[in-house]
XYZ file of C-alpha atoms in Angstrom:
672
model
C 52.721 20.262 -77.070
C 51.525 20.589 -81.083
C 53.969 18.336 -83.343
C 54.467 20.797 -85.730
C 55.308 18.002 -89.183
C 55.462 19.956 -91.343
C 58.202 21.612 -90.814
C 60.420 18.182 -89.356
C 59.471 17.014 -92.408
C 61.135 19.388 -94.204
C 64.826 19.734 -92.070
C 64.422 15.414 -91.395
C 66.510 15.365 -95.011
C 69.120 17.221 -93.917
C 70.165 15.506 -90.176
C 73.658 14.838 -89.986
C 74.603 16.547 -93.115
C 77.727 18.851 -93.174
C 74.976 21.620 -93.292
C 73.774 24.183 -90.719
C 70.440 24.148 -90.139
C 69.430 27.986 -89.111
C 65.803 28.441 -88.276
C 64.075 31.934 -88.377
C 60.651 34.203 -87.789
C 59.347 36.255 -85.616
C 60.370 35.950 -81.676
C 57.749 33.416 -80.011
C 56.862 31.668 -83.356
C 57.836 28.932 -81.821
C 61.559 28.056 -83.057
C 62.589 27.242 -79.576
C 59.955 24.452 -79.573
C 61.007 23.366 -82.637
C 64.411 22.556 -81.682
C 63.183 20.270 -78.717
C 60.566 18.614 -81.646
C 64.334 17.757 -83.049
C 65.201 16.755 -80.393
C 63.105 13.779 -80.193
C 63.565 12.932 -83.602
C 66.931 12.064 -83.153
C 66.483 10.131 -79.789
C 64.113 8.006 -81.851
C 66.356 7.534 -83.952
C 68.791 5.923 -81.048
C 70.928 9.449 -80.369
C 71.906 9.241 -76.890
C 70.726 13.143 -75.183
C 74.459 13.331 -73.620
C 75.115 13.966 -77.558
C 72.682 16.923 -77.193
C 74.228 20.458 -76.347
C 71.561 22.883 -75.665
C 71.715 26.756 -75.135
C 69.076 29.514 -74.864
C 70.854 32.630 -75.288
C 68.102 34.366 -73.591
C 68.142 32.162 -70.242
C 70.472 34.451 -67.348
C 72.782 31.310 -67.026
C 74.784 31.621 -70.623
C 74.884 35.645 -70.271
C 78.884 34.733 -69.577
C 78.557 32.908 -73.400
C 78.014 35.641 -75.318
C 81.357 35.980 -76.851
C 82.088 33.603 -79.870
C 85.552 32.785 -77.855
C 84.004 31.852 -74.260
C 81.493 29.857 -76.651
C 83.495 28.225 -78.040
C 85.227 26.588 -74.741
C 82.120 26.144 -73.824
C 80.868 23.886 -76.016
C 84.104 21.708 -76.044
C 84.085 21.605 -72.380
C 81.311 19.595 -72.712
C 82.286 16.903 -74.290
C 84.612 14.008 -74.280
C 86.084 10.855 -76.225
C 82.887 9.024 -75.555
C 81.406 10.351 -78.768
C 82.325 10.754 -81.895
C 79.197 13.206 -82.713
C 77.592 15.907 -81.199
C 74.395 17.644 -81.685
C 74.803 21.797 -81.524
C 71.297 23.427 -80.001
C 71.960 26.893 -80.303
C 68.870 29.164 -79.423
C 69.052 32.795 -80.466
C 71.790 32.775 -81.547
C 71.978 36.747 -82.834
C 72.566 37.494 -78.868
C 76.313 36.410 -79.224
C 78.619 38.442 -81.286
C 80.838 37.109 -84.269
C 78.972 33.569 -83.424
C 79.638 32.680 -86.929
C 83.177 32.533 -86.484
C 82.559 29.781 -83.198
C 79.609 28.072 -85.235
C 82.324 27.800 -88.551
C 84.798 26.403 -86.191
C 82.889 23.970 -85.122
C 81.170 22.817 -88.815
C 85.619 22.230 -90.157
C 86.584 20.312 -86.889
C 88.629 17.463 -87.795
C 88.426 15.368 -84.675
C 84.541 15.181 -83.320
C 81.698 15.620 -85.852
C 79.328 18.622 -84.701
C 75.399 19.056 -86.367
C 74.906 22.223 -85.391
C 70.743 24.194 -85.732
C 70.354 27.698 -84.562
C 67.624 30.157 -84.224
C 67.548 33.737 -84.423
C 64.712 36.669 -84.566
C 66.344 38.722 -87.258
C 67.104 38.532 -90.825
C 70.737 40.158 -90.786
C 71.637 36.455 -88.687
C 71.847 35.717 -92.783
C 73.645 38.062 -93.775
C 76.913 39.786 -93.140
C 80.139 38.001 -92.109
C 77.548 34.882 -92.337
C 77.997 34.698 -96.013
C 81.730 34.899 -95.839
C 82.451 32.060 -93.512
C 79.230 29.704 -93.756
C 78.756 30.244 -97.637
C 76.763 27.549 -99.297
C 77.369 25.511 -95.721
C 73.349 26.381 -94.299
C 69.854 26.103 -95.175
C 67.186 28.769 -93.904
C 63.729 27.491 -92.244
C 61.229 30.380 -91.745
C 59.081 29.321 -88.778
C 56.016 31.089 -88.611
C 53.688 31.318 -86.471
C 50.445 28.873 -86.593
C 48.743 28.193 -89.455
C 44.512 27.721 -89.347
C 45.177 24.112 -89.531
C 47.374 23.616 -86.636
C 44.614 25.803 -85.148
C 42.528 24.088 -85.100
C 43.862 20.633 -83.754
C 45.179 22.753 -80.802
C 41.256 24.074 -80.706
C 39.754 20.588 -81.083
C 41.882 19.310 -78.454
C 40.023 22.176 -75.901
C 36.537 21.467 -77.316
C 35.680 18.634 -79.711
C 32.785 19.947 -80.949
C 33.930 23.257 -82.497
C 32.857 23.585 -86.110
C 35.237 24.948 -88.408
C 33.237 28.396 -89.365
C 33.568 28.988 -85.473
C 37.046 28.115 -84.765
C 37.809 30.010 -88.217
C 36.595 32.800 -86.470
C 38.792 32.665 -83.793
C 41.541 32.497 -85.881
C 40.999 35.837 -87.428
C 40.566 37.245 -83.819
C 43.506 35.444 -81.395
C 46.379 34.821 -84.696
C 48.529 32.251 -84.463
C 50.917 32.452 -81.639
C 51.589 29.107 -80.389
C 51.750 30.569 -76.836
C 48.546 31.700 -76.643
C 47.947 27.491 -76.105
C 48.574 28.041 -72.809
C 46.270 31.069 -71.461
C 43.293 28.741 -72.972
C 42.763 31.518 -75.543
C 41.125 34.015 -73.340
C 40.869 36.978 -75.350
C 42.050 39.994 -72.016
C 44.701 38.073 -71.421
C 45.719 37.149 -75.105
C 45.986 40.929 -76.037
C 47.418 41.952 -73.005
C 50.325 38.814 -74.662
C 50.380 40.140 -77.747
C 50.933 43.645 -77.121
C 53.894 42.605 -74.666
C 55.087 40.470 -77.490
C 55.195 43.510 -79.884
C 56.663 45.303 -77.452
C 59.731 43.544 -76.844
C 60.200 43.239 -81.157
C 59.607 47.101 -81.276
C 62.341 47.297 -78.076
C 65.156 44.269 -78.286
C 64.340 43.137 -81.977
C 64.497 46.261 -84.145
C 65.045 49.063 -81.546
C 68.448 48.018 -79.629
C 69.278 46.217 -83.246
C 69.529 48.970 -85.334
C 70.100 51.942 -82.658
C 67.079 53.819 -82.997
C 66.292 56.521 -81.289
C 63.116 58.254 -82.456
C 60.542 55.263 -81.407
C 57.539 56.696 -81.513
C 58.157 57.771 -85.181
C 59.421 54.049 -85.679
C 55.889 52.949 -84.104
C 53.475 55.344 -86.021
C 55.176 54.176 -89.541
C 54.370 50.174 -88.327
C 51.504 51.229 -87.338
C 50.262 52.645 -90.618
C 51.872 49.578 -92.349
C 49.874 47.253 -90.085
C 47.181 49.240 -90.641
C 47.550 49.209 -94.555
C 48.305 45.784 -94.612
C 47.230 44.117 -98.296
C 46.525 47.677 -99.883
C 49.623 48.954 -102.137
C 51.658 52.014 -100.500
C 55.107 53.276 -101.123
C 57.570 55.469 -98.191
C 56.677 58.706 -100.779
C 52.328 58.313 -99.144
C 53.371 57.577 -95.989
C 55.477 60.368 -96.192
C 52.718 62.597 -97.322
C 50.180 61.471 -94.876
C 52.904 62.372 -91.921
C 52.919 65.714 -93.873
C 49.550 66.371 -93.900
C 49.917 65.708 -89.815
C 52.514 68.494 -90.416
C 55.101 66.356 -89.396
C 58.718 65.918 -92.010
C 59.828 63.166 -92.619
C 62.677 61.900 -95.505
C 61.661 58.774 -97.528
C 64.739 57.195 -96.829
C 64.200 57.161 -93.053
C 60.716 55.519 -93.864
C 62.556 53.106 -95.969
C 65.173 52.396 -93.271
C 62.719 51.620 -89.929
C 60.556 49.490 -93.122
C 63.147 47.395 -93.873
C 64.248 46.851 -89.764
C 61.032 45.924 -89.127
C 61.557 43.200 -92.447
C 64.699 41.989 -90.400
C 62.859 41.222 -87.511
C 60.517 38.687 -89.687
C 57.542 41.547 -88.303
C 56.628 42.755 -91.673
C 56.839 40.790 -94.847
C 57.584 42.562 -98.523
C 55.502 41.745 -101.515
C 56.715 42.971 -104.491
C 54.202 43.538 -107.667
C 54.721 41.503 -111.077
C 53.988 42.851 -114.547
C 52.602 39.535 -116.019
C 52.949 41.311 -119.659
C 56.183 43.064 -119.143
C 57.340 40.225 -116.527
C 59.200 42.904 -115.104
C 59.516 43.083 -111.210
C 57.739 46.800 -110.358
C 59.671 48.554 -107.041
C 56.994 51.208 -106.189
C 53.626 50.700 -104.119
C 54.657 46.738 -103.433
C 52.467 45.211 -100.530
C 53.302 44.637 -96.843
C 51.838 41.926 -94.393
C 52.557 41.261 -90.535
C 53.734 37.642 -89.832
C 50.827 37.493 -87.480
C 47.291 39.146 -87.831
C 46.915 38.525 -83.714
C 49.242 41.456 -83.049
C 47.669 43.649 -85.545
C 44.425 42.803 -83.338
C 46.143 43.554 -80.412
C 47.299 47.116 -81.261
C 44.427 48.238 -83.456
C 41.890 45.985 -82.720
C 39.437 45.906 -85.966
C 40.458 42.861 -87.620
C 36.937 41.762 -87.897
C 36.180 45.292 -89.685
C 38.995 44.624 -92.234
C 37.812 41.030 -92.556
C 39.659 41.494 -96.537
C 43.056 42.791 -94.854
C 42.918 39.744 -92.496
C 42.042 37.205 -95.155
C 45.092 37.903 -97.705
C 47.456 37.769 -94.973
C 46.012 34.472 -93.383
C 46.404 33.492 -97.683
C 49.428 35.010 -98.164
C 51.394 33.136 -95.304
C 49.415 29.748 -96.062
C 50.923 30.234 -99.774
C 54.510 30.695 -97.877
C 54.177 27.782 -95.220
C 53.223 25.925 -98.023
C 56.572 26.799 -100.490
C 55.275 29.126 -102.586
C 57.605 31.993 -104.466
C 54.681 34.612 -104.142
C 54.215 37.692 -105.484
C 51.427 40.382 -106.876
C 50.266 40.253 -110.097
C 49.754 43.483 -112.145
C 47.717 43.338 -115.686
C 48.024 47.385 -116.970
C 45.105 48.875 -113.969
C 43.909 45.619 -112.465
C 45.800 43.534 -110.471
C 45.940 39.710 -109.110
C 45.962 39.809 -105.358
C 48.827 36.830 -105.421
C 50.499 34.516 -108.040
C 51.999 31.780 -106.414
C 55.183 29.577 -107.915
C 56.797 26.238 -107.289
C 58.882 24.621 -109.661
C 56.756 24.799 -112.527
C 53.759 25.045 -111.097
C 51.595 28.562 -110.929
C 48.480 29.801 -109.165
C 46.817 33.214 -109.595
C 44.407 33.610 -106.073
C 42.047 36.590 -105.487
C 40.598 37.463 -102.839
C 37.366 38.418 -101.031
C 35.090 38.094 -98.037
C 32.037 39.046 -100.096
C 31.606 37.671 -103.514
C 29.325 39.244 -105.622
C 28.019 37.582 -109.037
C 29.929 37.974 -112.116
C 26.726 40.041 -113.716
C 26.593 42.531 -110.908
C 30.188 43.181 -110.419
C 29.839 43.816 -114.463
C 26.304 45.806 -113.805
C 28.253 47.721 -111.689
C 30.936 48.869 -113.645
C 29.768 49.518 -116.602
C 26.790 51.316 -114.984
C 28.805 53.561 -112.919
C 32.995 53.824 -113.955
C 32.973 53.263 -117.183
C 31.316 52.813 -120.343
C 33.065 51.440 -123.262
C 31.483 53.027 -125.796
C 32.278 56.436 -125.006
C 35.940 57.846 -126.317
C 38.439 58.119 -123.422
C 37.986 61.114 -122.057
C 34.566 60.804 -120.236
C 34.583 57.390 -119.762
C 35.053 57.541 -116.575
C 31.488 58.320 -114.971
C 32.793 59.051 -111.565
C 34.427 62.309 -111.902
C 35.865 64.640 -109.656
C 35.840 68.077 -109.452
C 39.200 69.042 -110.067
C 40.497 70.036 -107.294
C 40.353 66.190 -106.115
C 41.342 64.850 -108.900
C 45.202 64.037 -107.888
C 43.527 62.888 -104.081
C 40.763 60.176 -106.362
C 43.459 59.089 -108.801
C 45.710 57.766 -106.032
C 42.749 56.824 -104.287
C 41.673 54.549 -107.286
C 45.046 53.363 -108.589
C 47.289 53.218 -105.243
C 44.543 52.414 -102.490
C 46.380 55.717 -101.017
C 44.128 57.710 -98.921
C 46.683 59.706 -97.169
C 45.748 62.755 -98.632
C 43.485 65.134 -96.552
C 41.328 65.852 -99.385
C 37.272 65.918 -99.008
C 37.624 62.675 -101.465
C 39.835 61.020 -98.993
C 37.908 61.984 -95.968
C 34.218 61.047 -97.530
C 36.004 57.452 -98.806
C 37.027 56.843 -95.180
C 33.736 57.348 -93.516
C 31.975 55.439 -96.593
C 33.806 52.895 -96.062
C 33.668 52.778 -92.170
C 30.094 52.396 -93.252
C 29.981 49.810 -95.058
C 32.192 47.615 -93.481
C 29.935 48.291 -89.617
C 26.911 47.437 -91.976
C 25.563 43.729 -93.595
C 24.263 44.872 -97.042
C 25.136 42.864 -99.345
C 26.562 43.488 -102.629
C 23.504 43.461 -104.816
C 22.064 45.402 -102.108
C 24.311 48.430 -102.703
C 24.200 48.145 -106.246
C 20.627 48.886 -106.010
C 21.165 51.978 -103.767
C 23.557 53.333 -106.179
C 21.393 52.204 -109.118
C 19.100 55.002 -107.420
C 21.480 58.216 -107.869
C 20.357 60.373 -110.825
C 22.372 63.065 -112.420
C 20.407 66.560 -113.655
C 22.044 68.730 -116.008
C 20.551 72.244 -116.405
C 21.383 74.282 -119.107
C 20.720 77.696 -118.386
C 21.489 81.505 -120.960
C 23.711 83.367 -119.101
C 22.229 86.828 -120.879
C 18.487 85.907 -119.884
C 17.587 87.566 -116.540
C 14.893 84.839 -115.824
C 17.565 82.315 -116.348
C 20.339 83.488 -113.538
C 22.989 80.607 -113.515
C 23.824 82.320 -109.950
C 20.408 82.188 -108.212
C 19.852 78.656 -110.155
C 22.934 77.030 -109.076
C 22.539 78.720 -104.810
C 19.191 77.484 -104.990
C 19.929 73.901 -106.325
C 23.001 74.101 -103.460
C 23.014 70.386 -101.910
C 24.595 71.689 -99.052
C 22.222 73.082 -97.941
C 24.745 76.095 -97.288
C 24.433 79.645 -99.435
C 26.723 79.768 -101.953
C 29.782 82.555 -100.427
C 31.028 85.740 -102.201
C 34.249 84.265 -103.557
C 32.051 80.873 -105.001
C 29.990 83.816 -107.236
C 32.856 85.517 -108.504
C 34.532 82.207 -109.776
C 31.701 81.153 -111.140
C 31.492 84.817 -112.552
C 34.712 84.567 -114.351
C 35.113 80.840 -115.835
C 31.082 81.315 -117.135
C 31.868 83.726 -119.815
C 35.101 81.272 -121.317
C 34.733 77.868 -123.029
C 35.166 75.186 -121.505
C 38.995 73.879 -123.053
C 39.745 77.866 -121.313
C 38.017 77.718 -118.514
C 39.965 74.552 -117.576
C 42.949 75.924 -118.291
C 42.245 79.179 -115.836
C 40.566 76.992 -113.224
C 43.660 74.556 -113.146
C 46.447 77.497 -113.806
C 44.899 79.975 -111.569
C 41.933 79.823 -109.489
C 42.730 76.394 -108.069
C 46.222 77.271 -106.735
C 44.394 80.149 -105.036
C 42.020 77.756 -103.349
C 44.760 74.903 -102.445
C 46.464 78.134 -100.049
C 43.240 80.040 -98.814
C 39.685 78.905 -97.804
C 36.340 80.450 -99.326
C 36.342 82.762 -96.955
C 39.841 84.578 -96.674
C 39.283 84.716 -100.326
C 36.287 86.381 -100.110
C 38.218 88.995 -97.195
C 41.089 89.188 -99.856
C 38.844 90.299 -102.759
C 37.235 92.553 -99.876
C 40.264 94.381 -99.194
C 41.409 94.325 -102.882
C 38.236 96.565 -103.964
C 38.533 99.003 -100.790
C 42.237 99.172 -102.109
C 41.556 99.698 -105.789
C 37.979 101.904 -104.873
C 39.461 104.153 -101.750
C 35.722 103.054 -99.928
C 35.545 99.863 -97.840
C 33.015 96.898 -99.656
C 29.774 95.542 -98.666
C 31.115 92.566 -97.610
C 27.321 91.196 -99.066
C 28.258 92.980 -101.974
C 31.805 91.887 -102.768
C 30.840 90.035 -105.833
C 28.916 92.626 -107.209
C 31.337 95.447 -106.025
C 34.132 92.957 -108.609
C 31.997 92.474 -111.146
C 31.954 96.508 -111.911
C 35.466 97.160 -111.049
C 36.552 93.768 -113.811
C 34.156 94.904 -116.321
C 35.836 98.504 -116.242
C 39.417 97.412 -115.927
C 38.799 94.648 -118.871
C 37.346 97.545 -121.237
C 40.005 99.847 -120.221
C 43.088 97.824 -120.925
C 41.588 94.394 -122.695
C 41.941 91.340 -122.209
C 45.020 90.065 -124.504
C 47.015 93.014 -123.816
C 46.625 92.528 -119.894
C 47.188 88.414 -120.535
C 51.003 89.778 -122.115
C 51.241 91.670 -118.980
C 50.621 89.271 -117.005
C 53.018 86.603 -118.948
C 56.068 89.258 -118.699
C 56.347 90.220 -114.706
C 56.119 86.415 -114.474
C 59.382 85.953 -116.493
C 61.256 89.393 -115.002
C 59.907 87.664 -111.556
C 61.427 84.159 -112.654
C 64.417 85.278 -113.950
C 65.365 87.228 -110.629
C 64.327 84.212 -108.536
C 65.549 81.742 -110.442
C 69.558 83.878 -110.742
C 69.203 84.280 -106.996
C 68.604 80.948 -106.362
C 71.483 79.222 -108.076
C 73.465 82.077 -105.916
C 72.269 80.016 -102.603
C 73.069 76.644 -103.661
C 76.571 77.977 -104.571
C 77.120 79.442 -100.683
C 75.147 76.544 -99.474
C 77.318 74.154 -101.781
C 80.597 75.987 -100.439
C 79.917 75.530 -96.800
C 77.734 72.457 -96.389
C 80.820 70.331 -95.523
C 81.402 72.423 -92.295
C 78.214 70.378 -91.108
C 80.684 66.988 -90.624
C 82.420 68.664 -87.905
C 79.341 69.049 -85.794
C 78.622 64.586 -87.000
C 76.165 65.448 -89.592
C 75.379 64.433 -92.604
C 76.044 67.103 -95.480
C 74.571 65.128 -97.686
C 71.644 64.743 -96.481
C 71.724 68.643 -94.822
C 72.511 69.816 -98.232
C 69.144 68.102 -99.219
C 66.646 69.477 -96.758
C 67.903 72.842 -97.385
C 68.100 72.690 -100.815
C 64.505 71.369 -101.157
C 63.516 74.372 -98.222
C 65.180 77.061 -100.403
C 63.302 75.785 -103.646
C 59.695 75.870 -101.781
C 60.992 79.149 -100.283
C 62.380 80.363 -104.328
C 58.450 79.425 -105.652
C 56.785 81.469 -102.675
C 58.549 84.161 -103.783
C 57.859 83.977 -107.348
C 54.157 83.698 -106.189
C 54.021 86.751 -103.840
C 56.017 89.328 -105.828
C 54.002 88.436 -109.033
C 50.867 89.148 -107.052
C 52.411 92.104 -105.657
C 53.254 93.577 -109.383
C 50.309 92.902 -110.640
C 48.006 94.560 -107.647
C 50.180 97.383 -108.046
C 49.679 97.682 -112.300
C 47.495 101.540 -112.816
C 46.177 101.966 -116.293
C 46.810 105.206 -117.995
C 45.535 106.688 -121.084
C 47.112 108.094 -124.170
C 46.655 111.033 -122.839
C 48.380 110.408 -120.088
C 51.243 108.952 -121.517
C 51.838 111.891 -123.580
C 51.467 114.511 -121.020
C 54.535 112.611 -118.593
C 57.626 114.881 -117.855
C 60.759 112.907 -117.992
C 63.461 114.348 -115.749
C 67.333 115.002 -116.647
C 69.376 112.549 -115.603
C 72.850 114.266 -114.626
C 76.047 112.798 -112.880
C 76.413 109.761 -114.278
C 79.788 108.389 -115.522
C 79.700 105.788 -118.285
C 83.180 104.058 -117.523
C 84.608 100.734 -119.923
C 86.840 97.712 -119.702
C 90.384 98.594 -121.690
C 91.144 94.612 -122.578
C 87.325 94.537 -124.146
C 87.313 94.808 -127.729
C 84.370 96.103 -129.828
C 85.236 94.878 -133.059
C 87.822 94.980 -135.399
C 86.106 97.086 -138.035
C 85.288 99.920 -135.104
C 87.567 102.942 -135.963
C 89.564 104.255 -132.704
C 88.689 107.390 -131.906
C 84.847 105.389 -131.575
C 86.459 103.762 -128.605
C 87.104 107.410 -127.068
C 83.338 107.653 -127.149
C 81.318 107.411 -124.329
C 78.854 103.874 -124.364
C 75.922 104.346 -124.271
C 73.411 102.819 -122.118
C 72.262 99.386 -122.045
C 69.136 98.181 -122.823
C 67.187 95.731 -120.064
C 67.432 92.875 -122.575
C 71.361 93.235 -122.511
C 71.683 93.879 -118.468
C 69.685 90.843 -118.017
C 72.185 88.762 -120.621
C 75.247 90.743 -118.613
C 74.192 89.710 -115.225
C 73.221 85.793 -116.511
C 76.676 85.427 -117.968
C 78.115 86.553 -114.271
C 76.405 84.555 -112.284
């Protein structure tokens, strides 16, 4: 049995002191062994072992002591008048209901002196009633799995010839759970043990203790967190990840599940500290797993994600040494760990392979940032507009949960690099060979047809779709700034909802409807250009844009008023859901969100429908329109309405004129 002297040294000063010694940490981290080591220390000090009362509540022998009153009576029956002081050791005390009442009563006993030591595998051990009964009367010691130093000592006992590098490779793989020593670090047996331990933590310390029903969702969230140790992410990013898998999970649920994992000491949350503003940032924290061996057992990729595992090891090493650890942030730059203890501050950057400063600077300057360029063109690796959001999220927050091509390509490239043995210099050398060629074409020259040249240079080897050709044609005639606006506000939204193939099919159906004849699927581009040019010439671009804006405002006004009515009805009836044992506030948020999305979809759908139904009439056609006489119209007004002080009395008896469209909208808005 390894004597964990570092923990013993921390606890010894509090022996025989009027404070309760609380040992916490993940299940099977060695808390029970620490109690036995403390007993050995007391024996060495001359304490008689008859003064020890040890109870392990995971032992069925003590199954009847799960009530604080029974526990209290049991302990008192164990004492006699021979000794005036006793040492109480209560292992996994969280199994006892209201245990703090028993412990507090023993602490204040006036006839006998009890020196109390307790262990627990849940952070709630030090919350709630405990803070009331024992405030200022306990001190906590977190027991972590073996450090590499302790692991190396164990390995040296088994194999004196093992070197430091080989031992560290084993440590990366097995982690520091003490019981693996009894399995001689056999890989299959160790992984099986860690998997069973993980399942036990999920069942006993998380699921049962927090009454979690959706265990599948819990494990998915835990797997996401464990896979992304050392990466900054938020509950929102996890929610988006599940959304990409067609599963809606509330952010609040994710936070609650992660909190339960923290309370079980399975994962540890590390906040970011703005080094310039000297404030704690509550978004995009990092998480680390209590034992990276568990990660290997359930993920099987510690070696592949060696950088993340190294961060995990360093983080817990600094905790063992008594440092308060935060993540440092300066603008968009990050320091892995800012460690503080007393007046000492240590800044740590963890890296598996550290390239030379010259190499890093060259890569940065050559491919990522050009300091001499204006801000709007400083980033050289600039994505296409449709992937810009995913790209920014990936760079700023290391969030690759999006289903975009950027994230998919990033994951493939990352995996290939992790499985390779290339150095940073070799990778840079390959990147240095990449060249960007810009070809400027004049659209009006037949010999320089940009569509054909673009298609022939297409790196994918695939022909451009009819939708690609149409998009390029529509945008190519405009200035760059206008192209950007048109693409973002119109075409990009279409691409998000549809694929290129479906866009082509839609345009073909549109042409068939407008022209009365079926368009050739391979000539959609040519037919649309012809129709587009005719319509543009007939109505004028400026007027057509004004019509679009008018239709959009009309539809938006109508749908927003309906949206407000729907919310009012929802608010009036949502309280009834409490009778069905549901949370009205929670349900209101979900339904209101769905109502809003339905409104947005309806706006898009009806606006598009009205625009497609537009017909261009000539001035001659307009003059020839016949107006039907309106009959059987009855005008009414409210007798109580005041028309105005200067209105003659006989004017009030005259029929009221029909309201204009603007007046009708204003009246409807007041009545909503």
